Amino acid sequence: MMEIIDYSIEWARGEVFSSKVIALISVFVLLCAAGFYFWGKTAMARAYWMPLAVSGVFLIVVAGGLYFANHPRITDFQEQYKVNAELFVKSELERTAKSDRDLDNIVYMILPILVIVLAIGAIVLTGVNWRAWLITMMLLCSFLMIVDSNTKARNAAYRTHLISAQNP
């Protein structure tokens, strides 16, 4: 049963790594926003700087939230496991089940619908500012689906280990 703590720590480190990837992408998005702001020549190019800047800041907030929620778990997991291993496994099973439901509802239902609505909006609305915002939001939603699909896979693997630890 001791190896479950190793899987728990590996899961938390995977979430911290995801937060660092999101932070890196947010820096790239902010650099793109600056590029459009300073070097954009067409109305469409100039329209992208604001939605990209907002998206970049949003991604920084997401990365920070992931990092500050999961980095402390690395040590918290070890302490909780030492106090009561069975209760730790039970609480992690409940948490991963809730996380899985949330991912199913948000990532695999709401975000795809939002991308479709945004795409229709980009077709219907012809103003450059509207299109820049809608296209940027489609890209943001798509990126979040990519990141969260990895989170879902990591949760599923972790949950499998938790179930096997609960029923040795």
JSON list of C-alpha atoms in Angstrom, two decimals:
[
{"chain": "A", "resi": 1, "resn": "MET", "atom": "CA", "xyz": [0.00, 0.00, 0.00]},
{"chain": "A", "resi": 2, "resn": "MET", "atom": "CA", "xyz": [2.96, 2.33, 0.42]},
{"chain": "A", "resi": 3, "resn": "GLU", "atom": "CA", "xyz": [3.31, 2.84, -3.33]},
{"chain": "A", "resi": 4, "resn": "ILE", "atom": "CA", "xyz": [-0.01, 4.69, -3.53]},
{"chain": "A", "resi": 5, "resn": "ILE", "atom": "CA", "xyz": [1.66, 7.73, -1.97]},
{"chain": "A", "resi": 6, "resn": "ASP", "atom": "CA", "xyz": [4.16, 7.67, -4.80]},
{"chain": "A", "resi": 7, "resn": "TYR", "atom": "CA", "xyz": [1.30, 7.73, -7.34]},
{"chain": "A", "resi": 8, "resn": "SER", "atom": "CA", "xyz": [-0.34, 10.56, -5.42]},
{"chain": "A", "resi": 9, "resn": "ILE", "atom": "CA", "xyz": [2.82, 12.63, -5.46]},
{"chain": "A", "resi": 10, "resn": "GLU", "atom": "CA", "xyz": [3.33, 11.82, -9.15]},
{"chain": "A", "resi": 11, "resn": "TRP", "atom": "CA", "xyz": [-0.22, 13.02, -9.86]},
{"chain": "A", "resi": 12, "resn": "ALA", "atom": "CA", "xyz": [0.37, 16.30, -7.99]},
{"chain": "A", "resi": 13, "resn": "ARG", "atom": "CA", "xyz": [3.66, 16.84, -9.80]},
{"chain": "A", "resi": 14, "resn": "GLY", "atom": "CA", "xyz": [1.88, 16.24, -13.12]},
{"chain": "A", "resi": 15, "resn": "GLU", "atom": "CA", "xyz": [-0.63, 18.96, -12.24]},
{"chain": "A", "resi": 16, "resn": "VAL", "atom": "CA", "xyz": [2.21, 21.32, -11.28]},
{"chain": "A", "resi": 17, "resn": "PHE", "atom": "CA", "xyz": [3.88, 20.55, -14.61]},
{"chain": "A", "resi": 18, "resn": "SER", "atom": "CA", "xyz": [0.61, 21.36, -16.42]},
{"chain": "A", "resi": 19, "resn": "SER", "atom": "CA", "xyz": [0.51, 24.69, -14.62]},
{"chain": "A", "resi": 20, "resn": "LYS", "atom": "CA", "xyz": [4.03, 25.46, -15.84]},
{"chain": "A", "resi": 21, "resn": "VAL", "atom": "CA", "xyz": [3.07, 24.57, -19.42]},
{"chain": "A", "resi": 22, "resn": "ILE", "atom": "CA", "xyz": [0.04, 26.86, -19.20]},
{"chain": "A", "resi": 23, "resn": "ALA", "atom": "CA", "xyz": [2.25, 29.64, -17.80]},
{"chain": "A", "resi": 24, "resn": "LEU", "atom": "CA", "xyz": [4.69, 29.18, -20.67]},
{"chain": "A", "resi": 25, "resn": "ILE", "atom": "CA", "xyz": [1.87, 29.33, -23.22]},
{"chain": "A", "resi": 26, "resn": "SER", "atom": "CA", "xyz": [0.50, 32.45, -21.51]},
{"chain": "A", "resi": 27, "resn": "VAL", "atom": "CA", "xyz": [3.85, 34.18, -21.97]},
{"chain": "A", "resi": 28, "resn": "PHE", "atom": "CA", "xyz": [3.77, 33.22, -25.65]},
{"chain": "A", "resi": 29, "resn": "VAL", "atom": "CA", "xyz": [0.22, 34.56, -25.99]},
{"chain": "A", "resi": 30, "resn": "LEU", "atom": "CA", "xyz": [1.22, 37.83, -24.32]},
{"chain": "A", "resi": 31, "resn": "LEU", "atom": "CA", "xyz": [4.21, 38.14, -26.65]},
{"chain": "A", "resi": 32, "resn": "CYS", "atom": "CA", "xyz": [1.88, 37.60, -29.60]},
{"chain": "A", "resi": 33, "resn": "ALA", "atom": "CA", "xyz": [-0.41, 40.30, -28.24]},
{"chain": "A", "resi": 34, "resn": "ALA", "atom": "CA", "xyz": [2.54, 42.68, -28.01]},
{"chain": "A", "resi": 35, "resn": "GLY", "atom": "CA", "xyz": [3.57, 41.77, -31.55]},
{"chain": "A", "resi": 36, "resn": "PHE", "atom": "CA", "xyz": [0.11, 42.54, -32.90]},
{"chain": "A", "resi": 37, "resn": "TYR", "atom": "CA", "xyz": [0.01, 45.77, -30.91]},
{"chain": "A", "resi": 38, "resn": "PHE", "atom": "CA", "xyz": [3.39, 47.09, -32.05]},
{"chain": "A", "resi": 39, "resn": "TRP", "atom": "CA", "xyz": [3.70, 45.62, -35.55]},
{"chain": "A", "resi": 40, "resn": "GLY", "atom": "CA", "xyz": [0.12, 45.01, -36.67]},
{"chain": "A", "resi": 41, "resn": "LYS", "atom": "CA", "xyz": [-0.46, 46.85, -39.96]},
{"chain": "A", "resi": 42, "resn": "THR", "atom": "CA", "xyz": [-3.95, 45.76, -40.96]},
{"chain": "A", "resi": 43, "resn": "ALA", "atom": "CA", "xyz": [-7.15, 46.41, -39.02]},
{"chain": "A", "resi": 44, "resn": "MET", "atom": "CA", "xyz": [-7.50, 42.67, -38.38]},
{"chain": "A", "resi": 45, "resn": "ALA", "atom": "CA", "xyz": [-3.96, 42.38, -37.02]},
{"chain": "A", "resi": 46, "resn": "ARG", "atom": "CA", "xyz": [-4.47, 45.39, -34.75]},
{"chain": "A", "resi": 47, "resn": "ALA", "atom": "CA", "xyz": [-7.76, 43.92, -33.52]},
{"chain": "A", "resi": 48, "resn": "TYR", "atom": "CA", "xyz": [-6.00, 40.85, -32.07]},
{"chain": "A", "resi": 49, "resn": "TRP", "atom": "CA", "xyz": [-3.83, 42.53, -29.45]},
{"chain": "A", "resi": 50, "resn": "MET", "atom": "CA", "xyz": [-6.57, 43.08, -26.84]},
{"chain": "A", "resi": 51, "resn": "PRO", "atom": "CA", "xyz": [-8.21, 39.61, -26.94]},
{"chain": "A", "resi": 52, "resn": "LEU", "atom": "CA", "xyz": [-4.77, 37.99, -26.91]},
{"chain": "A", "resi": 53, "resn": "ALA", "atom": "CA", "xyz": [-3.69, 40.13, -23.95]},
{"chain": "A", "resi": 54, "resn": "VAL", "atom": "CA", "xyz": [-6.86, 39.24, -22.03]},
{"chain": "A", "resi": 55, "resn": "SER", "atom": "CA", "xyz": [-6.40, 35.55, -22.88]},
{"chain": "A", "resi": 56, "resn": "GLY", "atom": "CA", "xyz": [-2.77, 35.67, -21.78]},
{"chain": "A", "resi": 57, "resn": "VAL", "atom": "CA", "xyz": [-3.71, 37.19, -18.43]},
{"chain": "A", "resi": 58, "resn": "PHE", "atom": "CA", "xyz": [-6.51, 34.64, -18.02]},
{"chain": "A", "resi": 59, "resn": "LEU", "atom": "CA", "xyz": [-4.04, 31.81, -18.68]},
{"chain": "A", "resi": 60, "resn": "ILE", "atom": "CA", "xyz": [-1.65, 33.24, -16.08]},
{"chain": "A", "resi": 61, "resn": "VAL", "atom": "CA", "xyz": [-4.49, 33.17, -13.55]},
{"chain": "A", "resi": 62, "resn": "VAL", "atom": "CA", "xyz": [-5.34, 29.57, -14.51]},
{"chain": "A", "resi": 63, "resn": "ALA", "atom": "CA", "xyz": [-1.68, 28.53, -14.24]},
{"chain": "A", "resi": 64, "resn": "GLY", "atom": "CA", "xyz": [-1.35, 30.22, -10.87]},
{"chain": "A", "resi": 65, "resn": "GLY", "atom": "CA", "xyz": [-4.50, 28.56, -9.60]},
{"chain": "A", "resi": 66, "resn": "LEU", "atom": "CA", "xyz": [-3.29, 25.14, -10.69]},
{"chain": "A", "resi": 67, "resn": "TYR", "atom": "CA", "xyz": [0.15, 25.68, -9.24]},
{"chain": "A", "resi": 68, "resn": "PHE", "atom": "CA", "xyz": [-0.95, 27.04, -5.87]},
{"chain": "A", "resi": 69, "resn": "ALA", "atom": "CA", "xyz": [-3.68, 24.40, -5.52]},
{"chain": "A", "resi": 70, "resn": "ASN", "atom": "CA", "xyz": [-1.44, 21.44, -6.35]},
{"chain": "A", "resi": 71, "resn": "HIS", "atom": "CA", "xyz": [2.10, 22.27, -5.26]},
{"chain": "A", "resi": 72, "resn": "PRO", "atom": "CA", "xyz": [1.22, 22.16, -1.53]},
{"chain": "A", "resi": 73, "resn": "ARG", "atom": "CA", "xyz": [-0.46, 18.80, -2.09]},
{"chain": "A", "resi": 74, "resn": "ILE", "atom": "CA", "xyz": [2.92, 17.17, -2.62]},
{"chain": "A", "resi": 75, "resn": "THR", "atom": "CA", "xyz": [3.77, 17.60, 1.08]},
{"chain": "A", "resi": 76, "resn": "ASP", "atom": "CA", "xyz": [0.15, 17.50, 2.27]},
{"chain": "A", "resi": 77, "resn": "PHE", "atom": "CA", "xyz": [-0.33, 14.08, 0.69]},
{"chain": "A", "resi": 78, "resn": "GLN", "atom": "CA", "xyz": [2.64, 12.69, 2.59]},
{"chain": "A", "resi": 79, "resn": "GLU", "atom": "CA", "xyz": [1.38, 14.07, 5.90]},
{"chain": "A", "resi": 80, "resn": "GLN", "atom": "CA", "xyz": [-2.20, 12.88, 5.35]},
{"chain": "A", "resi": 81, "resn": "TYR", "atom": "CA", "xyz": [-0.99, 9.45, 4.29]},
{"chain": "A", "resi": 82, "resn": "LYS", "atom": "CA", "xyz": [1.14, 9.08, 7.43]},
{"chain": "A", "resi": 83, "resn": "VAL", "atom": "CA", "xyz": [-1.79, 10.02, 9.67]},
{"chain": "A", "resi": 84, "resn": "ASN", "atom": "CA", "xyz": [-4.35, 7.66, 8.11]},
{"chain": "A", "resi": 85, "resn": "ALA", "atom": "CA", "xyz": [-3.61, 5.85, 4.85]},
{"chain": "A", "resi": 86, "resn": "GLU", "atom": "CA", "xyz": [-7.12, 4.41, 4.43]},
{"chain": "A", "resi": 87, "resn": "LEU", "atom": "CA", "xyz": [-8.83, 7.76, 4.98]},
{"chain": "A", "resi": 88, "resn": "PHE", "atom": "CA", "xyz": [-6.36, 9.37, 2.57]},
{"chain": "A", "resi": 89, "resn": "VAL", "atom": "CA", "xyz": [-7.22, 6.87, -0.18]},
{"chain": "A", "resi": 90, "resn": "LYS", "atom": "CA", "xyz": [-10.95, 7.31, 0.45]},
{"chain": "A", "resi": 91, "resn": "SER", "atom": "CA", "xyz": [-10.77, 11.11, 0.31]},
{"chain": "A", "resi": 92, "resn": "GLU", "atom": "CA", "xyz": [-8.67, 11.00, -2.85]},
{"chain": "A", "resi": 93, "resn": "LEU", "atom": "CA", "xyz": [-11.16, 8.65, -4.49]},
{"chain": "A", "resi": 94, "resn": "GLU", "atom": "CA", "xyz": [-13.96, 11.10, -3.70]},
{"chain": "A", "resi": 95, "resn": "ARG", "atom": "CA", "xyz": [-11.92, 14.08, -4.94]},
{"chain": "A", "resi": 96, "resn": "THR", "atom": "CA", "xyz": [-10.93, 12.39, -8.20]},
{"chain": "A", "resi": 97, "resn": "ALA", "atom": "CA", "xyz": [-14.53, 11.28, -8.81]},
{"chain": "A", "resi": 98, "resn": "LYS", "atom": "CA", "xyz": [-15.74, 14.88, -8.40]},
{"chain": "A", "resi": 99, "resn": "SER", "atom": "CA", "xyz": [-12.92, 16.15, -10.61]},
{"chain": "A", "resi": 100, "resn": "ASP", "atom": "CA", "xyz": [-13.84, 13.60, -13.27]},
{"chain": "A", "resi": 101, "resn": "ARG", "atom": "CA", "xyz": [-17.49, 14.70, -13.23]},
{"chain": "A", "resi": 102, "resn": "ASP", "atom": "CA", "xyz": [-16.46, 18.36, -13.45]},
{"chain": "A", "resi": 103, "resn": "LEU", "atom": "CA", "xyz": [-14.17, 17.64, -16.40]},
{"chain": "A", "resi": 104, "resn": "ASP", "atom": "CA", "xyz": [-16.94, 15.73, -18.19]},
{"chain": "A", "resi": 105, "resn": "ASN", "atom": "CA", "xyz": [-19.40, 18.58, -17.72]},
{"chain": "A", "resi": 106, "resn": "ILE", "atom": "CA", "xyz": [-17.09, 21.49, -18.49]},
{"chain": "A", "resi": 107, "resn": "VAL", "atom": "CA", "xyz": [-14.42, 20.21, -20.84]},
{"chain": "A", "resi": 108, "resn": "TYR", "atom": "CA", "xyz": [-16.35, 17.69, -22.87]},
{"chain": "A", "resi": 109, "resn": "MET", "atom": "CA", "xyz": [-19.73, 19.40, -22.92]},
{"chain": "A", "resi": 110, "resn": "ILE", "atom": "CA", "xyz": [-19.56, 23.15, -22.39]},
{"chain": "A", "resi": 111, "resn": "LEU", "atom": "CA", "xyz": [-16.27, 23.98, -24.13]},
{"chain": "A", "resi": 112, "resn": "PRO", "atom": "CA", "xyz": [-17.08, 22.16, -27.42]},
{"chain": "A", "resi": 113, "resn": "ILE", "atom": "CA", "xyz": [-20.50, 23.81, -27.55]},
{"chain": "A", "resi": 114, "resn": "LEU", "atom": "CA", "xyz": [-18.86, 27.15, -26.85]},
{"chain": "A", "resi": 115, "resn": "VAL", "atom": "CA", "xyz": [-16.36, 26.60, -29.68]},
{"chain": "A", "resi": 116, "resn": "ILE", "atom": "CA", "xyz": [-19.23, 25.86, -32.09]},
{"chain": "A", "resi": 117, "resn": "VAL", "atom": "CA", "xyz": [-21.15, 28.97, -31.01]},
{"chain": "A", "resi": 118, "resn": "LEU", "atom": "CA", "xyz": [-17.99, 31.08, -31.32]},
{"chain": "A", "resi": 119, "resn": "ALA", "atom": "CA", "xyz": [-17.31, 29.66, -34.79]},
{"chain": "A", "resi": 120, "resn": "ILE", "atom": "CA", "xyz": [-20.83, 30.51, -35.92]},
{"chain": "A", "resi": 121, "resn": "GLY", "atom": "CA", "xyz": [-20.36, 33.98, -34.49]},
{"chain": "A", "resi": 122, "resn": "ALA", "atom": "CA", "xyz": [-17.11, 34.39, -36.40]},
{"chain": "A", "resi": 123, "resn": "ILE", "atom": "CA", "xyz": [-18.94, 33.50, -39.61]},
{"chain": "A", "resi": 124, "resn": "VAL", "atom": "CA", "xyz": [-21.94, 35.73, -38.96]},
{"chain": "A", "resi": 125, "resn": "LEU", "atom": "CA", "xyz": [-20.28, 38.78, -37.40]},
{"chain": "A", "resi": 126, "resn": "THR", "atom": "CA", "xyz": [-18.08, 40.56, -39.91]},
{"chain": "A", "resi": 127, "resn": "GLY", "atom": "CA", "xyz": [-16.46, 43.26, -37.79]},
{"chain": "A", "resi": 128, "resn": "VAL", "atom": "CA", "xyz": [-12.72, 42.79, -37.28]},
{"chain": "A", "resi": 129, "resn": "ASN", "atom": "CA", "xyz": [-12.93, 43.26, -33.51]},
{"chain": "A", "resi": 130, "resn": "TRP", "atom": "CA", "xyz": [-15.71, 40.71, -33.19]},
{"chain": "A", "resi": 131, "resn": "ARG", "atom": "CA", "xyz": [-13.81, 38.20, -35.30]},
{"chain": "A", "resi": 132, "resn": "ALA", "atom": "CA", "xyz": [-10.57, 38.75, -33.39]},
{"chain": "A", "resi": 133, "resn": "TRP", "atom": "CA", "xyz": [-12.32, 38.16, -30.05]},
{"chain": "A", "resi": 134, "resn": "LEU", "atom": "CA", "xyz": [-14.28, 35.14, -31.30]},
{"chain": "A", "resi": 135, "resn": "ILE", "atom": "CA", "xyz": [-11.28, 33.46, -32.95]},
{"chain": "A", "resi": 136, "resn": "THR", "atom": "CA", "xyz": [-9.11, 34.09, -29.90]},
{"chain": "A", "resi": 137, "resn": "MET", "atom": "CA", "xyz": [-11.79, 32.61, -27.62]},
{"chain": "A", "resi": 138, "resn": "MET", "atom": "CA", "xyz": [-12.06, 29.54, -29.89]},
{"chain": "A", "resi": 139, "resn": "LEU", "atom": "CA", "xyz": [-8.31, 29.04, -29.61]},
{"chain": "A", "resi": 140, "resn": "LEU", "atom": "CA", "xyz": [-8.41, 29.52, -25.85]},
{"chain": "A", "resi": 141, "resn": "CYS", "atom": "CA", "xyz": [-11.22, 26.99, -25.43]},
{"chain": "A", "resi": 142, "resn": "SER", "atom": "CA", "xyz": [-9.41, 24.52, -27.69]},
{"chain": "A", "resi": 143, "resn": "PHE", "atom": "CA", "xyz": [-6.19, 24.90, -25.71]},
{"chain": "A", "resi": 144, "resn": "LEU", "atom": "CA", "xyz": [-8.05, 24.36, -22.44]},
{"chain": "A", "resi": 145, "resn": "MET", "atom": "CA", "xyz": [-9.61, 21.19, -23.89]},
{"chain": "A", "resi": 146, "resn": "ILE", "atom": "CA", "xyz": [-6.13, 19.91, -24.78]},
{"chain": "A", "resi": 147, "resn": "VAL", "atom": "CA", "xyz": [-4.75, 20.60, -21.32]},
{"chain": "A", "resi": 148, "resn": "ASP", "atom": "CA", "xyz": [-7.81, 19.20, -19.57]},
{"chain": "A", "resi": 149, "resn": "SER", "atom": "CA", "xyz": [-7.82, 16.04, -21.69]},
{"chain": "A", "resi": 150, "resn": "ASN", "atom": "CA", "xyz": [-4.38, 15.33, -20.25]},
{"chain": "A", "resi": 151, "resn": "THR", "atom": "CA", "xyz": [-5.70, 16.11, -16.77]},
{"chain": "A", "resi": 152, "resn": "LYS", "atom": "CA", "xyz": [-8.56, 13.67, -17.30]},
{"chain": "A", "resi": 153, "resn": "ALA", "atom": "CA", "xyz": [-6.15, 10.94, -18.44]},
{"chain": "A", "resi": 154, "resn": "ARG", "atom": "CA", "xyz": [-3.89, 11.58, -15.45]},
{"chain": "A", "resi": 155, "resn": "ASN", "atom": "CA", "xyz": [-6.92, 11.48, -13.11]},
{"chain": "A", "resi": 156, "resn": "ALA", "atom": "CA", "xyz": [-8.11, 8.20, -14.62]},
{"chain": "A", "resi": 157, "resn": "ALA", "atom": "CA", "xyz": [-4.71, 6.55, -14.15]},
{"chain": "A", "resi": 158, "resn": "TYR", "atom": "CA", "xyz": [-4.43, 7.89, -10.61]},
{"chain": "A", "resi": 159, "resn": "ARG", "atom": "CA", "xyz": [-7.96, 6.76, -9.78]},
{"chain": "A", "resi": 160, "resn": "THR", "atom": "CA", "xyz": [-7.16, 3.24, -11.01]},
{"chain": "A", "resi": 161, "resn": "HIS", "atom": "CA", "xyz": [-4.22, 3.11, -8.59]},
{"chain": "A", "resi": 162, "resn": "LEU", "atom": "CA", "xyz": [-6.38, 4.43, -5.77]},
{"chain": "A", "resi": 163, "resn": "ILE", "atom": "CA", "xyz": [-9.03, 1.77, -6.40]},
{"chain": "A", "resi": 164, "resn": "SER", "atom": "CA", "xyz": [-6.43, -1.00, -6.46]},
{"chain": "A", "resi": 165, "resn": "ALA", "atom": "CA", "xyz": [-4.93, 0.36, -3.21]},
{"chain": "A", "resi": 166, "resn": "GLN", "atom": "CA", "xyz": [-8.36, 0.37, -1.59]},
{"chain": "A", "resi": 167, "resn": "ASN", "atom": "CA", "xyz": [-9.06, -3.21, -2.69]},
{"chain": "A", "resi": 168, "resn": "PRO", "atom": "CA", "xyz": [-5.70, -5.03, -2.49]}
]
